[in-house]
CSV table of C-alpha atoms in Angstrom, one decimal:
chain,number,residue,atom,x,y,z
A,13,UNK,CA,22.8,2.4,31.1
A,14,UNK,CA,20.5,4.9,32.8
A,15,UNK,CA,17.6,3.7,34.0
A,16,UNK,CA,14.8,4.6,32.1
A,17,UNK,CA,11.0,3.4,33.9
A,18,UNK,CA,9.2,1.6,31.7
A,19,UNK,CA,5.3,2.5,30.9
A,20,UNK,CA,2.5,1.2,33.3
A,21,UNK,CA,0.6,-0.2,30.4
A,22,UNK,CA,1.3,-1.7,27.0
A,23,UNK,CA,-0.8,-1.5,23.4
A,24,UNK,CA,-3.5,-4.8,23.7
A,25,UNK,CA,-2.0,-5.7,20.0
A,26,UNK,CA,1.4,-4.4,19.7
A,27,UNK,CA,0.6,-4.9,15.5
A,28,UNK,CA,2.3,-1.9,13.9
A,29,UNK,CA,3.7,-3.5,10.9
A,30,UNK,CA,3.4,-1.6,7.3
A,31,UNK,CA,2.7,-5.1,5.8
A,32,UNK,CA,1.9,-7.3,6.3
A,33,UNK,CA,-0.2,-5.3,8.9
A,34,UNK,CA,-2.3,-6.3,11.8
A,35,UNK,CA,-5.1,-8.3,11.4
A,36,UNK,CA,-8.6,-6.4,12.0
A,37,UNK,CA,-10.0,-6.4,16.0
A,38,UNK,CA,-11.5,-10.1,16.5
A,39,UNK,CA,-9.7,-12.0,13.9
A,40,UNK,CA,-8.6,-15.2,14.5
A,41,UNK,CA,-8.0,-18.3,12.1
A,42,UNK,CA,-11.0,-20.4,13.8
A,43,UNK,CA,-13.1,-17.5,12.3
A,44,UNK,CA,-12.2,-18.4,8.6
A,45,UNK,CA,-15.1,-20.2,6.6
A,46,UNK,CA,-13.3,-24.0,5.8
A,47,UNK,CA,-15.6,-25.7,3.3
A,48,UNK,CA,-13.6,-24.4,0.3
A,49,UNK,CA,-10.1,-25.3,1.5
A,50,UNK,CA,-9.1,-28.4,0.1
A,51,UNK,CA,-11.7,-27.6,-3.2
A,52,UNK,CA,-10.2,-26.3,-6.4
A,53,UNK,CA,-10.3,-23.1,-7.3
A,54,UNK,CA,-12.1,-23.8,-10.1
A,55,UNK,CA,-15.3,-25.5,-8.6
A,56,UNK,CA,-18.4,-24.1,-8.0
A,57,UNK,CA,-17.8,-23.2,-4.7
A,58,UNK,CA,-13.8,-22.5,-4.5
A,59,UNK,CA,-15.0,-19.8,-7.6
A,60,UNK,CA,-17.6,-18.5,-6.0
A,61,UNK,CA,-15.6,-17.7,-2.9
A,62,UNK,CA,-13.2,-15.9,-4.8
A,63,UNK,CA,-16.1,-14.0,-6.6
A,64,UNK,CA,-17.4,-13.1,-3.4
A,65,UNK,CA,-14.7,-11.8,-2.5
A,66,UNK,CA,-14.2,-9.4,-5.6
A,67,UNK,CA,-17.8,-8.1,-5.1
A,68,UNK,CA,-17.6,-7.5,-1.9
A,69,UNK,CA,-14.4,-5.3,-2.6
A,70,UNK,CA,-15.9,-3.6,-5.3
A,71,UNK,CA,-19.2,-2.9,-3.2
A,72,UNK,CA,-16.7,-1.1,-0.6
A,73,UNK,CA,-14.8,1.1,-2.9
A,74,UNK,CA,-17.5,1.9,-4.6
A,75,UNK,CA,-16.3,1.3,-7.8
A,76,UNK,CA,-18.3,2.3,-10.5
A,77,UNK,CA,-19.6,-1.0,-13.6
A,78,UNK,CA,-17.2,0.6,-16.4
A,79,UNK,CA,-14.2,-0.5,-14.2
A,80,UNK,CA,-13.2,-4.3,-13.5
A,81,UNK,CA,-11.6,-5.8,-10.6
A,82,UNK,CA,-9.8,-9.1,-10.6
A,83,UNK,CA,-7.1,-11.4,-8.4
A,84,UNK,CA,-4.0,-11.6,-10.2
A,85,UNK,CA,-0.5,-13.4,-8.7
A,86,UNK,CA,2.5,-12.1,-7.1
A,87,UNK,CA,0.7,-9.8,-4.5
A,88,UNK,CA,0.7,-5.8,-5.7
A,89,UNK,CA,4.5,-6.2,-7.6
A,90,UNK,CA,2.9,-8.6,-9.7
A,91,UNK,CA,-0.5,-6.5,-10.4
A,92,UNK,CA,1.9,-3.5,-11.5
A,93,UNK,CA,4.2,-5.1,-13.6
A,94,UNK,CA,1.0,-6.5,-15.1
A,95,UNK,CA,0.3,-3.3,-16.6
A,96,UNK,CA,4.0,-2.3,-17.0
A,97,UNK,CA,4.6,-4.6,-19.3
A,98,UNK,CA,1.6,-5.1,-20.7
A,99,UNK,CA,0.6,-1.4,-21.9
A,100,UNK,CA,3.3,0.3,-21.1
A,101,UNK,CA,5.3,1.9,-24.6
A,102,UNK,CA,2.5,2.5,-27.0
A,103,UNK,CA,3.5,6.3,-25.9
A,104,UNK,CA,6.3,8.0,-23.6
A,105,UNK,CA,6.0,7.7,-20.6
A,106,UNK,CA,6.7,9.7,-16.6
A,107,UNK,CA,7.7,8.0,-13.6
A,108,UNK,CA,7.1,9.9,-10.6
A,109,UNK,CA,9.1,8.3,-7.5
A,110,UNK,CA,9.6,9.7,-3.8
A,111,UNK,CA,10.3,6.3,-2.1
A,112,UNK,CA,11.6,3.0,-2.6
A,113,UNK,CA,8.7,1.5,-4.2
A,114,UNK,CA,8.6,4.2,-6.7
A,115,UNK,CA,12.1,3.9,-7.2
A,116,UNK,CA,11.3,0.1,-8.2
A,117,UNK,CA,8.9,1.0,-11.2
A,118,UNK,CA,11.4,3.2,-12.2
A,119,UNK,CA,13.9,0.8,-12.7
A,120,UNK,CA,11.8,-1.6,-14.7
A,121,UNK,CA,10.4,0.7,-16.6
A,122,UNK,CA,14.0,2.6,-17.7
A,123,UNK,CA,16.6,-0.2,-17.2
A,124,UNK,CA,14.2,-3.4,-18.2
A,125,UNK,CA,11.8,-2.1,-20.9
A,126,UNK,CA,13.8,0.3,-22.2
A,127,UNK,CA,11.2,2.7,-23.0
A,128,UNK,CA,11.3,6.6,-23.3
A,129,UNK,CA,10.6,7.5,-19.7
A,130,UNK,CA,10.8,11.4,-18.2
A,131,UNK,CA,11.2,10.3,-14.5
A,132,UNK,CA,10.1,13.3,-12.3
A,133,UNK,CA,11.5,12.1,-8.4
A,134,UNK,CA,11.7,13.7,-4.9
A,135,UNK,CA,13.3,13.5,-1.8
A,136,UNK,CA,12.2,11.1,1.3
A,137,UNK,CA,9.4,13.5,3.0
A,138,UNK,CA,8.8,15.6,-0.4
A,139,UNK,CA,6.5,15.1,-3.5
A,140,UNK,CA,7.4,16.2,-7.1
A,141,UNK,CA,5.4,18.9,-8.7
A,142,UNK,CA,2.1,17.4,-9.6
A,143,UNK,CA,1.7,20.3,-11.9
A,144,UNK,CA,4.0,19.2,-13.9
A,145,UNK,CA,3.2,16.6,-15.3
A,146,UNK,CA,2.9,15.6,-18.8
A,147,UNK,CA,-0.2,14.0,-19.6
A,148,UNK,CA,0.2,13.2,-23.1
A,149,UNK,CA,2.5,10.4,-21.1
A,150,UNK,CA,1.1,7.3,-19.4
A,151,UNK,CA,2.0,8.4,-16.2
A,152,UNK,CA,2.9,6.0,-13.1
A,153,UNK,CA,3.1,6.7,-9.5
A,154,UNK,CA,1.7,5.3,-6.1
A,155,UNK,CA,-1.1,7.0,-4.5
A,156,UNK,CA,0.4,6.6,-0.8
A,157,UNK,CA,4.1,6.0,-0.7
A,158,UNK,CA,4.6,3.6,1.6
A,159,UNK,CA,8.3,3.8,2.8
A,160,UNK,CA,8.1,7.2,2.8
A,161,UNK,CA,4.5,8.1,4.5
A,162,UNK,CA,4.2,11.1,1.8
A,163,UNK,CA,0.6,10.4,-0.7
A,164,UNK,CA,-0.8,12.8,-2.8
A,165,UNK,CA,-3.1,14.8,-1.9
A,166,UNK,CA,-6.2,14.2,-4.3
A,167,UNK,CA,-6.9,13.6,-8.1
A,168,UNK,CA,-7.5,17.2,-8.7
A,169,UNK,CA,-3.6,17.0,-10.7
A,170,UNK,CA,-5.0,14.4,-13.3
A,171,UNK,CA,-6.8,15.9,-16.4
A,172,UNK,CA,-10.2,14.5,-17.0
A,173,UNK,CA,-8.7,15.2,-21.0
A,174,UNK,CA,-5.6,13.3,-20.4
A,175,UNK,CA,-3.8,11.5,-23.2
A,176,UNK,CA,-1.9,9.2,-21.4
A,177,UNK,CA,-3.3,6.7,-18.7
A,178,UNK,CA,-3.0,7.3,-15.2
A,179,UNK,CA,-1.4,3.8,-13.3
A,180,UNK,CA,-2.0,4.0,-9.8
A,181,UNK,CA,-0.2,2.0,-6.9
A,182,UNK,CA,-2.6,2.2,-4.4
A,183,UNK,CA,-1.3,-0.6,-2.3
A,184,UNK,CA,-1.0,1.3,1.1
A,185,UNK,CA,-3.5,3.9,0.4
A,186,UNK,CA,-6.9,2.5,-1.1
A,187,UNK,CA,-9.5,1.1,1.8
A,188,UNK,CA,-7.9,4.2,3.6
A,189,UNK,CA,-8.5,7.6,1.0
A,190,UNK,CA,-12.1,8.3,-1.3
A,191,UNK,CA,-10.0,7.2,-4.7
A,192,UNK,CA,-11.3,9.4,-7.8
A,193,UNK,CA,-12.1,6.9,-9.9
A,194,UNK,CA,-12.8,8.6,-13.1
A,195,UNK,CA,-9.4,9.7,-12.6
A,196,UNK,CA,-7.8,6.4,-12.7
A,197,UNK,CA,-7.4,4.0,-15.8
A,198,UNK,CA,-5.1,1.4,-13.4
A,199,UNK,CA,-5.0,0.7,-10.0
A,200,UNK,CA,-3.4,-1.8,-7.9
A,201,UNK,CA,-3.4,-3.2,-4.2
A,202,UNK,CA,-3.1,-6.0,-2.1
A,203,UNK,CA,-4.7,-7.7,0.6
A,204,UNK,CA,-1.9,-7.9,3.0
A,205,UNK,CA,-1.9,-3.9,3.8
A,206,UNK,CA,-5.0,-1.7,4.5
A,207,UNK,CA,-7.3,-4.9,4.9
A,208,UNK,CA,-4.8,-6.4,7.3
A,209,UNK,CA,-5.2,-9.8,4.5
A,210,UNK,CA,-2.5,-12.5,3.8
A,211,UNK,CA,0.3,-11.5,0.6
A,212,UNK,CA,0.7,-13.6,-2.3
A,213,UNK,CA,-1.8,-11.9,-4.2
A,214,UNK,CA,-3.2,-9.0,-5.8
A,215,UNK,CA,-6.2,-6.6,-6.6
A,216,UNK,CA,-6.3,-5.4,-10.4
A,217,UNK,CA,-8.6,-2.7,-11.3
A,218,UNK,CA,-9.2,-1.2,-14.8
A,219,UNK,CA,-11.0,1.2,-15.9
A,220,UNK,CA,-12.4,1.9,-20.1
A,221,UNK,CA,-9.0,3.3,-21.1
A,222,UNK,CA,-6.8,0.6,-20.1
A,223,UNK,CA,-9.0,-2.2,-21.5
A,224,UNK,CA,-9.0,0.1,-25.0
A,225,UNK,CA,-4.8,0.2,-24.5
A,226,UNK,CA,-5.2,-3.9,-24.0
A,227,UNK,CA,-6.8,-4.1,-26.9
A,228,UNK,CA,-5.4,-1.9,-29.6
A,229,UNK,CA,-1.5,-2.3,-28.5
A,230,UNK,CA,0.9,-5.2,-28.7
A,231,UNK,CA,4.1,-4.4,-26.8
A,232,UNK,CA,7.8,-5.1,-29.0
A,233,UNK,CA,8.4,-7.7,-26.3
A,234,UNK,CA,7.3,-11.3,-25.4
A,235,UNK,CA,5.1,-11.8,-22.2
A,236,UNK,CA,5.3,-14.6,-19.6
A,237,UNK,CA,1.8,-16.2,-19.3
A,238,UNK,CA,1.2,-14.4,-15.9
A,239,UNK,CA,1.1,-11.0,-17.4
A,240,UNK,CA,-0.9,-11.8,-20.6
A,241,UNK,CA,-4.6,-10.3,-19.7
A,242,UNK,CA,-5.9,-10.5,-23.8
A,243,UNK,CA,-6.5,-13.2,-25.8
A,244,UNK,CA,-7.0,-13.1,-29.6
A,245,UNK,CA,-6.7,-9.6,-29.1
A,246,UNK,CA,-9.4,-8.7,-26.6
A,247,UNK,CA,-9.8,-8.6,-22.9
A,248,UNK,CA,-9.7,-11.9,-21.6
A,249,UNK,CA,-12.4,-10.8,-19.2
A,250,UNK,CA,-12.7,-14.1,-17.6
A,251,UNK,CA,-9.9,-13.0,-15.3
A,252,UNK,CA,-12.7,-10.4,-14.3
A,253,UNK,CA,-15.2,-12.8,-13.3
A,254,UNK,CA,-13.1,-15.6,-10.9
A,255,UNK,CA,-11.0,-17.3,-13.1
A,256,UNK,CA,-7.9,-16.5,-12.0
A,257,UNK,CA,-4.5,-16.8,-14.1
A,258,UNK,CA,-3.3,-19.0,-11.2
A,259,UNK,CA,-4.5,-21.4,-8.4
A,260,UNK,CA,-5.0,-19.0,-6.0
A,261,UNK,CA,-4.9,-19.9,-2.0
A,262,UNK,CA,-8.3,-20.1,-1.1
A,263,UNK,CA,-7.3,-20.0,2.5
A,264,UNK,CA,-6.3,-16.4,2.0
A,265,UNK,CA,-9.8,-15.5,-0.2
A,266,UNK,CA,-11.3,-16.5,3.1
A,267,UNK,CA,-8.7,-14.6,5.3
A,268,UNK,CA,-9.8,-11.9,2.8
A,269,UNK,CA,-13.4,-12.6,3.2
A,270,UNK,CA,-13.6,-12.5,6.9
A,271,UNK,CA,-11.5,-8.3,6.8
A,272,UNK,CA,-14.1,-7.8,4.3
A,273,UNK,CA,-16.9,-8.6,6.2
A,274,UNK,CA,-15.5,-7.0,9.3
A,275,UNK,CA,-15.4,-3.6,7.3
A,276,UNK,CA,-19.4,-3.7,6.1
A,277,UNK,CA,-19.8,-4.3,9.7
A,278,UNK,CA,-18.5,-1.2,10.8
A,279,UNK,CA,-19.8,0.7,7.9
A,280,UNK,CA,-17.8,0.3,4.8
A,281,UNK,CA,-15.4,3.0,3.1
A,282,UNK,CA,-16.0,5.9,5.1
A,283,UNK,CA,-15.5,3.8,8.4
A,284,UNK,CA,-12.1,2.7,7.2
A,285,UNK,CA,-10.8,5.9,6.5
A,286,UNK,CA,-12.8,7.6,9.8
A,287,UNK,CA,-10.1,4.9,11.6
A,288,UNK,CA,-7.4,5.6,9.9
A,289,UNK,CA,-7.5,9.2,10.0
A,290,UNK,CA,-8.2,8.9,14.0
A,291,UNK,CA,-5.0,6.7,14.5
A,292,UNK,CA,-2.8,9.0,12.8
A,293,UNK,CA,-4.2,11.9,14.8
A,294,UNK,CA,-3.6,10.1,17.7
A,295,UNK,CA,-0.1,9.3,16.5
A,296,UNK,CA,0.5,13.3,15.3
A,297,UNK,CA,-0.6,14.1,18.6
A,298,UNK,CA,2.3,12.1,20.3
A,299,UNK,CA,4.6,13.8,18.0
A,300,UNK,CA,3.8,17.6,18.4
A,301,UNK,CA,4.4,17.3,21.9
A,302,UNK,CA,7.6,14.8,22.0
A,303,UNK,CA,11.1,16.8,21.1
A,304,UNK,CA,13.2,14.1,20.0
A,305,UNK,CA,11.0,12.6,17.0
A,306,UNK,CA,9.5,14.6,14.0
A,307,UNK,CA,7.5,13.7,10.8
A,308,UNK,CA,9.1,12.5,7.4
A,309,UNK,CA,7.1,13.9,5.3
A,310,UNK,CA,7.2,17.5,5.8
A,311,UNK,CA,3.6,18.7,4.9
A,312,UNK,CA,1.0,17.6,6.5
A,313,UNK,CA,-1.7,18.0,3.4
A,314,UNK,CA,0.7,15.2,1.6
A,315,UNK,CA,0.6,12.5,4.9
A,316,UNK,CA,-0.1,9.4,5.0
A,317,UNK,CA,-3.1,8.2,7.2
A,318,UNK,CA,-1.7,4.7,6.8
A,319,UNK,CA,2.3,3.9,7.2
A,320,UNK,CA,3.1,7.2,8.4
A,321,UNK,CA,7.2,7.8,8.7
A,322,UNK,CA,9.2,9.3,11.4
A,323,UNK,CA,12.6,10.6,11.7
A,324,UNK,CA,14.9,11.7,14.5
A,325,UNK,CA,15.0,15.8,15.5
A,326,UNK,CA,18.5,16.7,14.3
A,327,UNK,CA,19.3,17.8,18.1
A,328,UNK,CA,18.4,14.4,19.1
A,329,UNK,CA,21.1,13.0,17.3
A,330,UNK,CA,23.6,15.3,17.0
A,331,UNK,CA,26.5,13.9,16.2
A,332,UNK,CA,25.6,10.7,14.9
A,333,UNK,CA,26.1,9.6,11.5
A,334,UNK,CA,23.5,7.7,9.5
A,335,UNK,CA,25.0,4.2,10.3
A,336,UNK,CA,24.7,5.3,13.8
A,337,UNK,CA,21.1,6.5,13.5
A,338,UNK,CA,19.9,3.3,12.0
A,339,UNK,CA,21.6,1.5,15.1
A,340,UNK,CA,19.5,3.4,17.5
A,341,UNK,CA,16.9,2.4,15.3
A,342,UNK,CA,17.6,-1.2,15.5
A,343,UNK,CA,18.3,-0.9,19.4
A,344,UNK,CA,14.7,0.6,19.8
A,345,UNK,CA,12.9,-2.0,17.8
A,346,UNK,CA,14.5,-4.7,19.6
A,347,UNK,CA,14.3,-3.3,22.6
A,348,UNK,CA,10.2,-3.0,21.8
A,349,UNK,CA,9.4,-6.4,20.5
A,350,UNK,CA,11.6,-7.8,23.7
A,351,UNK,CA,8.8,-6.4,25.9
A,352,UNK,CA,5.9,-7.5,23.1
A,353,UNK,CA,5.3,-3.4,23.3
A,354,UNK,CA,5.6,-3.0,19.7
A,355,UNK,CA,6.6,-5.5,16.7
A,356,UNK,CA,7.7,-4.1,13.0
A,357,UNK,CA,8.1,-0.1,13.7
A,358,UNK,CA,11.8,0.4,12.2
A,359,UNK,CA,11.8,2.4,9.2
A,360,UNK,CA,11.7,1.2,5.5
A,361,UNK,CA,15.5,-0.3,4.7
A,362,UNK,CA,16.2,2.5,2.0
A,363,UNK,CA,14.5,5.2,3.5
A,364,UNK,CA,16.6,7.6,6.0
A,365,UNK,CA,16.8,6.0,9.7
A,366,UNK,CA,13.6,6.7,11.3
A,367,UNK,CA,10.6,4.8,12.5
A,368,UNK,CA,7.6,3.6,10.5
A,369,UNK,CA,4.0,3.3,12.2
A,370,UNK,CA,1.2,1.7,10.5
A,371,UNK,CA,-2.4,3.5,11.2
A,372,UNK,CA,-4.4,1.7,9.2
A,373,UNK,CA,-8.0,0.8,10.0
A,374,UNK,CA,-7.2,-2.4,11.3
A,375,UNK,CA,-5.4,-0.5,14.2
A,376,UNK,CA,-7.2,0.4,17.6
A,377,UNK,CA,-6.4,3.8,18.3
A,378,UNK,CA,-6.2,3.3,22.2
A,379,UNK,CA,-3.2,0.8,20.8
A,380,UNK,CA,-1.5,4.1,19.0
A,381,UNK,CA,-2.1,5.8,22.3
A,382,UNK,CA,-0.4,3.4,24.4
A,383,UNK,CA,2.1,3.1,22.0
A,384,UNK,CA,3.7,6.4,22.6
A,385,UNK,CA,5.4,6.0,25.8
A,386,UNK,CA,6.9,2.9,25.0
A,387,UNK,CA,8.8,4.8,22.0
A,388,UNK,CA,9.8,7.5,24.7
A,389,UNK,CA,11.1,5.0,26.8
A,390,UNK,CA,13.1,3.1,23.6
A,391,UNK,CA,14.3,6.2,22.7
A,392,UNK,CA,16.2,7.2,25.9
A,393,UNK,CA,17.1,3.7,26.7
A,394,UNK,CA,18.6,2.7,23.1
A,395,UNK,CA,20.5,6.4,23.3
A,396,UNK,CA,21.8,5.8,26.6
A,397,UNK,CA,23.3,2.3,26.2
């Protein structure tokens, strides 16, 4: 093996995971409020907790009245297949997928409910052609693909006059982008990404025209009680207001609580996203001037701020096959977390062998900056062995 220096210095938290993702700066599990572990979730103060929580959120994203917000099992899988199953069918419907996650819906949506889907996909790195869409469909895509670092670039592709309902997975993108939220009937997230929370659970937000689709359309198929959000044939808005479907863990509310309050400290939204934006600068900036390693996604308007994607420069492979490839990959991670440099930075299993760095705001950029060498030094000691 040549012998390859190693760095002088390492990142303080070598947290780079896409999720769950680092916990914010100063977190640590002594900081958690206790009095309402133990409590159910239904008392007084185990429900106010959680409706704490929810307002706090809603307070942040600025969401406007006419949309509610709610906790709902099964992290963000469960919060889409919520709405999937639950208003998904009264109309046809298109499937947009450029990663795995994507790839997911579409499968449950095609294979499992059977229903008349156009599914518009694209390559790892490429978005379809948002001007394409049909929006006499319900339409259903995630706002920042996670496994493949490629987002969309803003609402301005979804009619105001749309037919169909816009369902957004916003799982790795929302507490990072402004999300237009007149544009949005659905959106889903959960704590364990941009907030740096615990999974488990998830965030669902509707807006008017999903609560109208609730309420005037009963799908051909029977629904297990964790997806049913009417009752008698309305809203059952409880879910709204801190009665959850489930028993919730009300040690992660408080895990939740503490990343919430951490992001009105710094200054809400526009903080979050000012962080996020300045870590993957910081990380674009190692890139441009490092031969060997090059974005996935291919235009820079559609990149992610957040889990942003990397792949190999074909000369810095050559000759390698992809099995090969995703050995060097797997050589460089451990190689990383062996000297506590860097945990979690291979690429998604599905995606095209690469590495995966997670910029979110609960990332210190002088950590993305310190980070760089390290990969460098990975890099040429994984291809040399």
């Amino acid at each position: 093996m040549t012998d390859v220096p190693k760095p002088g210095s390492k990142p303080v938290r070598p947290y780079f995971s896409s999720g769950p993702c680092a916990k914010p700066p100063g977190w640590h599990a002594d900081g958690l409020a206790s009095a309402s572990l133990g409590r159910s979730h239904r008392s007084k103060l185990g429900k106010s907790r959680i409706v704490h929580a929810m307002d706090m959120t809603r307070h942040i994203l600025k969401l406007p009245e006419t949309h509610r917000l709610g906790i709902v099992p099964a992290s963000d899988t469960g919060a889409v297949e919520m709405c999937l199953w639950s208003m998904l069918g009264a109309r046809p419907a298109t499937m947009m997928a450029w990663e795995s996650f994507g790839e997911g819906w579409v499968t449950d949506v095609v294979k499992q409910l059977k229903i008349d889907a156009r599914v518009m996909k694209a390559d790892y790195g490429q978005l379809p052609d948002l001007n394409a869409v049909d929006w006499s469909t319900d339409v259903v895509f995630t706002w920042n693909g996670t496994t493949s670092g490629v987002r969309v670039p803003n609402g301005d592709w979804i009619p105001d006059d749309r037919q169909g309902l816009a369902i957004c997975d916003a799982t790795s993108g929302i507490f990072a982008a402004d999300l237009p939220w007149d544009k949005l009937d659905v959106v889903t997230f959960s704590w364990q990404k941009v907030l740096g929370g615990e999974g488990a659970h998830g965030v669902l937000i509707l807006g008017p025209r999903a609560v109208e689709r609730l309420e005037s359309y009963t799908p051909a198929w029977p629904l297990p009680k964790i997806f049913r959000m009417t009752k008698g044939g309305k809203l059952n808005d409880t879910i709204f207001k801190g009665d959850t479907i489930n028993t919730p863990s009300l040690l992660a509310v408080e895990d939740c609580i503490w990343s919430l309050e951490w992001a009105l400290g710094l200054g809400g939204l526009s903080a979050l996203i000012g962080r996020a934006d300045a870590n993957s600068a910081a990380l674009d900036a190692w890139v441009q001037k490092t031969d060997w390693i090059d974005h996935l996604a291919a235009d820079p308007a559609t990149r992610s701020n957040t889990s942003v994607c990397l792949k190999f420069a074909d000369h810095a492979v050559e000759g390698l096959d992809d099995a090969a490839k995703l050995a060097l990959v797997k050589k460089m991670a451990a190689l990383l977390e062996a000297e506590d440099a860097a945990y979690d930075v291979a690429g998604y299993r599905d995606a095209p062998p690469g590495l995966r760095i997670w910029c979110g705001a609960t990332v210190d950029t002088a950590d993305i900056k310190a980070l760089g060498p390290w990969l460098d030094w990975a890099f040429q000691t994984a291809k040399a062995a």
